[in-house]
């Protein structure tokens, strides 16, 4: 049976892309924001995009989930 342990997404330390430009101000809605895929894949990918300068300065994340969490408790759960 294959190993079922979760693997954390790797942080990529890449130089900024010369030809890619960040979009204008925008927001991303995440349905299932308290879920495992958000924590393991989506948030690390957004972090990597931010590190390479591909996320605009005026960017918002709107998280939607059935779990009763505050914004602060959601942020803390991403760090666990």
Short mmCIF file of N, CA and C in Angstrom, two decimals:
data_model
loop_
_atom_site.label_atom_id
_atom_site.label_comp_id
_atom_site.label_asym_id
_atom_site.label_seq_id
_atom_site.Cartn_x
_atom_site.Cartn_y
_atom_site.Cartn_z
N UNK A 1 0.84 -1.18 0.00
CA UNK A 1 0.00 0.00 0.00
C UNK A 1 0.89 1.24 0.00
N UNK A 2 0.61 2.22 -0.83
CA UNK A 2 1.48 3.41 -0.89
C UNK A 2 1.43 4.21 0.40
N UNK A 3 2.51 4.88 0.65
CA UNK A 3 2.61 5.74 1.84
C UNK A 3 1.60 6.88 1.73
N UNK A 4 0.78 7.06 2.77
CA UNK A 4 -0.28 8.07 2.74
C UNK A 4 0.10 9.35 3.49
N UNK A 5 1.35 9.49 3.87
CA UNK A 5 1.75 10.71 4.58
C UNK A 5 1.67 11.90 3.66
N UNK A 6 1.24 13.02 4.21
CA UNK A 6 1.14 14.22 3.37
C UNK A 6 2.52 14.85 3.20
N UNK A 7 2.68 15.44 2.04
CA UNK A 7 3.95 16.12 1.75
C UNK A 7 3.68 17.60 1.61
N UNK A 8 4.46 18.39 2.27
CA UNK A 8 4.31 19.85 2.16
C UNK A 8 4.83 20.32 0.81
N UNK A 9 4.18 21.34 0.29
CA UNK A 9 4.65 21.92 -0.97
C UNK A 9 6.00 22.59 -0.75
N UNK A 10 6.85 22.52 -1.74
CA UNK A 10 8.18 23.10 -1.62
C UNK A 10 8.14 24.58 -1.98
N UNK A 11 8.85 25.37 -1.22
CA UNK A 11 8.97 26.79 -1.51
C UNK A 11 10.04 26.96 -2.58
N UNK A 12 9.69 27.66 -3.61
CA UNK A 12 10.60 27.86 -4.74
C UNK A 12 11.24 29.24 -4.62
N UNK A 13 12.55 29.28 -4.64
CA UNK A 13 13.28 30.55 -4.59
C UNK A 13 13.80 30.85 -6.00
N UNK A 14 12.90 31.36 -6.82
CA UNK A 14 13.25 31.64 -8.21
C UNK A 14 13.36 33.14 -8.43
N UNK A 15 14.22 33.55 -9.34
CA UNK A 15 14.32 34.98 -9.64
C UNK A 15 13.03 35.46 -10.31
N UNK A 16 12.73 36.75 -10.21
CA UNK A 16 11.52 37.27 -10.86
C UNK A 16 11.56 37.03 -12.37
N UNK A 17 10.41 36.74 -12.92
CA UNK A 17 10.33 36.55 -14.37
C UNK A 17 10.34 37.90 -15.05
N UNK A 18 11.11 38.03 -16.09
CA UNK A 18 11.28 39.33 -16.74
C UNK A 18 10.08 39.72 -17.58
N UNK A 19 9.41 38.76 -18.18
CA UNK A 19 8.35 39.09 -19.12
C UNK A 19 6.96 39.02 -18.49
N UNK A 20 6.82 38.39 -17.35
CA UNK A 20 5.52 38.27 -16.70
C UNK A 20 5.25 39.51 -15.86
N UNK A 21 4.05 40.00 -15.95
CA UNK A 21 3.66 41.18 -15.17
C UNK A 21 2.49 40.80 -14.27
N UNK A 22 2.45 41.33 -13.04
CA UNK A 22 1.30 41.04 -12.18
C UNK A 22 0.05 41.72 -12.72
N UNK A 23 -1.11 41.13 -12.50
CA UNK A 23 -2.35 41.76 -12.94
C UNK A 23 -2.67 42.97 -12.08
N UNK A 24 -3.70 43.69 -12.42
CA UNK A 24 -4.15 44.81 -11.61
C UNK A 24 -4.76 44.30 -10.32
N UNK A 25 -5.31 45.21 -9.51
CA UNK A 25 -5.93 44.81 -8.25
C UNK A 25 -6.97 43.71 -8.47
N UNK A 26 -6.93 42.68 -7.63
CA UNK A 26 -7.88 41.59 -7.79
C UNK A 26 -8.06 40.85 -6.47
N UNK A 27 -9.02 39.95 -6.47
CA UNK A 27 -9.30 39.11 -5.30
C UNK A 27 -9.48 37.67 -5.77
N UNK A 28 -9.15 36.74 -4.89
CA UNK A 28 -9.34 35.33 -5.18
C UNK A 28 -10.28 34.76 -4.13
N UNK A 29 -11.32 34.07 -4.57
CA UNK A 29 -12.24 33.40 -3.66
C UNK A 29 -11.85 31.93 -3.59
N UNK A 30 -11.64 31.45 -2.37
CA UNK A 30 -11.27 30.06 -2.16
C UNK A 30 -12.45 29.36 -1.49
N UNK A 31 -13.10 28.47 -2.21
CA UNK A 31 -14.17 27.67 -1.64
C UNK A 31 -13.53 26.46 -0.98
N UNK A 32 -13.87 26.22 0.29
CA UNK A 32 -13.20 25.16 1.04
C UNK A 32 -11.88 25.65 1.59
N UNK A 33 -11.86 26.88 2.09
CA UNK A 33 -10.62 27.52 2.52
C UNK A 33 -9.94 26.82 3.69
N UNK A 34 -10.71 26.10 4.52
CA UNK A 34 -10.11 25.42 5.66
C UNK A 34 -9.66 24.00 5.30
N UNK A 35 -9.75 23.64 4.05
CA UNK A 35 -9.42 22.29 3.62
C UNK A 35 -7.94 22.01 3.48
N UNK A 36 -7.65 20.74 3.34
CA UNK A 36 -6.28 20.26 3.25
C UNK A 36 -5.58 20.74 1.97
N UNK A 37 -6.27 20.75 0.85
CA UNK A 37 -5.63 21.18 -0.40
C UNK A 37 -5.26 22.65 -0.38
N UNK A 38 -6.08 23.45 0.28
CA UNK A 38 -5.77 24.87 0.41
C UNK A 38 -4.47 25.05 1.17
N UNK A 39 -4.36 24.33 2.28
CA UNK A 39 -3.17 24.46 3.13
C UNK A 39 -1.91 23.90 2.45
N UNK A 40 -2.03 22.73 1.83
CA UNK A 40 -0.85 22.06 1.27
C UNK A 40 -0.43 22.57 -0.10
N UNK A 41 -1.40 23.01 -0.93
CA UNK A 41 -1.06 23.34 -2.31
C UNK A 41 -1.33 24.79 -2.70
N UNK A 42 -2.52 25.27 -2.42
CA UNK A 42 -2.91 26.58 -2.92
C UNK A 42 -2.15 27.72 -2.25
N UNK A 43 -2.12 27.73 -0.92
CA UNK A 43 -1.44 28.83 -0.21
C UNK A 43 0.07 28.84 -0.49
N UNK A 44 0.76 27.69 -0.48
CA UNK A 44 2.18 27.73 -0.86
C UNK A 44 2.40 28.22 -2.30
N UNK A 45 1.50 27.87 -3.22
CA UNK A 45 1.63 28.34 -4.60
C UNK A 45 1.45 29.85 -4.67
N UNK A 46 0.48 30.38 -3.93
CA UNK A 46 0.29 31.83 -3.90
C UNK A 46 1.50 32.53 -3.28
N UNK A 47 2.08 31.91 -2.26
CA UNK A 47 3.28 32.47 -1.64
C UNK A 47 4.42 32.52 -2.66
N UNK A 48 4.60 31.44 -3.42
CA UNK A 48 5.67 31.42 -4.42
C UNK A 48 5.44 32.46 -5.50
N UNK A 49 4.19 32.63 -5.94
CA UNK A 49 3.88 33.68 -6.92
C UNK A 49 4.19 35.06 -6.35
N UNK A 50 3.89 35.24 -5.08
CA UNK A 50 4.16 36.53 -4.43
C UNK A 50 5.67 36.79 -4.37
N UNK A 51 6.44 35.76 -4.04
CA UNK A 51 7.90 35.91 -3.94
C UNK A 51 8.53 36.26 -5.28
N UNK A 52 7.92 35.83 -6.37
CA UNK A 52 8.47 36.11 -7.69
C UNK A 52 7.88 37.38 -8.30
N UNK A 53 7.06 38.09 -7.53
CA UNK A 53 6.52 39.37 -7.99
C UNK A 53 5.33 39.25 -8.92
N UNK A 54 4.64 38.11 -8.92
CA UNK A 54 3.52 37.92 -9.84
C UNK A 54 2.15 38.11 -9.19
N UNK A 55 2.13 38.53 -7.94
CA UNK A 55 0.87 38.85 -7.27
C UNK A 55 0.83 40.35 -7.08
N UNK A 56 -0.28 41.00 -7.46
CA UNK A 56 -0.34 42.46 -7.34
C UNK A 56 -0.31 42.91 -5.88
N UNK A 57 0.10 44.14 -5.65
CA UNK A 57 0.15 44.69 -4.29
C UNK A 57 -1.24 44.74 -3.68
N UNK A 58 -2.24 45.02 -4.49
CA UNK A 58 -3.62 45.08 -4.00
C UNK A 58 -4.31 43.76 -4.33
N UNK A 59 -4.01 42.74 -3.54
CA UNK A 59 -4.54 41.39 -3.74
C UNK A 59 -5.24 40.96 -2.47
N UNK A 60 -6.42 40.40 -2.58
CA UNK A 60 -7.17 39.94 -1.42
C UNK A 60 -7.55 38.48 -1.61
N UNK A 61 -7.58 37.75 -0.50
CA UNK A 61 -8.06 36.37 -0.50
C UNK A 61 -9.35 36.35 0.29
N UNK A 62 -10.40 35.81 -0.31
CA UNK A 62 -11.69 35.66 0.36
C UNK A 62 -11.90 34.16 0.55
N UNK A 63 -11.89 33.72 1.80
CA UNK A 63 -12.04 32.30 2.09
C UNK A 63 -13.46 31.97 2.50
N UNK A 64 -14.01 30.93 1.88
CA UNK A 64 -15.36 30.47 2.18
C UNK A 64 -15.27 29.01 2.61
N UNK A 65 -15.91 28.68 3.74
CA UNK A 65 -15.88 27.31 4.22
C UNK A 65 -17.02 27.10 5.20
N UNK A 66 -17.41 25.86 5.40
CA UNK A 66 -18.44 25.54 6.39
C UNK A 66 -17.88 25.54 7.81
N UNK A 67 -16.58 25.44 7.95
CA UNK A 67 -15.95 25.46 9.28
C UNK A 67 -16.12 26.84 9.90
N UNK A 68 -16.46 26.85 11.17
CA UNK A 68 -16.66 28.11 11.89
C UNK A 68 -15.31 28.61 12.40
N UNK A 69 -14.63 29.38 11.58
CA UNK A 69 -13.32 29.93 11.95
C UNK A 69 -13.32 31.43 11.71
N UNK A 70 -12.54 32.12 12.52
CA UNK A 70 -12.32 33.54 12.28
C UNK A 70 -11.15 33.66 11.30
N UNK A 71 -10.96 34.85 10.77
CA UNK A 71 -9.84 35.06 9.85
C UNK A 71 -8.52 34.76 10.55
N UNK A 72 -8.42 35.16 11.81
CA UNK A 72 -7.18 34.94 12.56
C UNK A 72 -6.93 33.44 12.79
N UNK A 73 -7.97 32.70 13.18
CA UNK A 73 -7.78 31.27 13.42
C UNK A 73 -7.47 30.53 12.11
N UNK A 74 -8.01 31.02 10.98
CA UNK A 74 -7.69 30.42 9.68
C UNK A 74 -6.22 30.64 9.35
N UNK A 75 -5.73 31.87 9.58
CA UNK A 75 -4.31 32.16 9.32
C UNK A 75 -3.40 31.27 10.16
N UNK A 76 -3.77 31.11 11.44
CA UNK A 76 -2.96 30.27 12.34
C UNK A 76 -2.96 28.82 11.89
N UNK A 77 -4.10 28.33 11.39
CA UNK A 77 -4.16 26.93 10.95
C UNK A 77 -3.27 26.68 9.73
N UNK A 78 -3.03 27.71 8.93
CA UNK A 78 -2.15 27.56 7.77
C UNK A 78 -0.70 27.38 8.18
N UNK A 79 -0.35 27.86 9.37
CA UNK A 79 1.03 27.77 9.84
C UNK A 79 1.33 26.45 10.55
N UNK A 80 0.29 25.69 10.88
CA UNK A 80 0.49 24.41 11.59
C UNK A 80 1.12 23.38 10.70
#
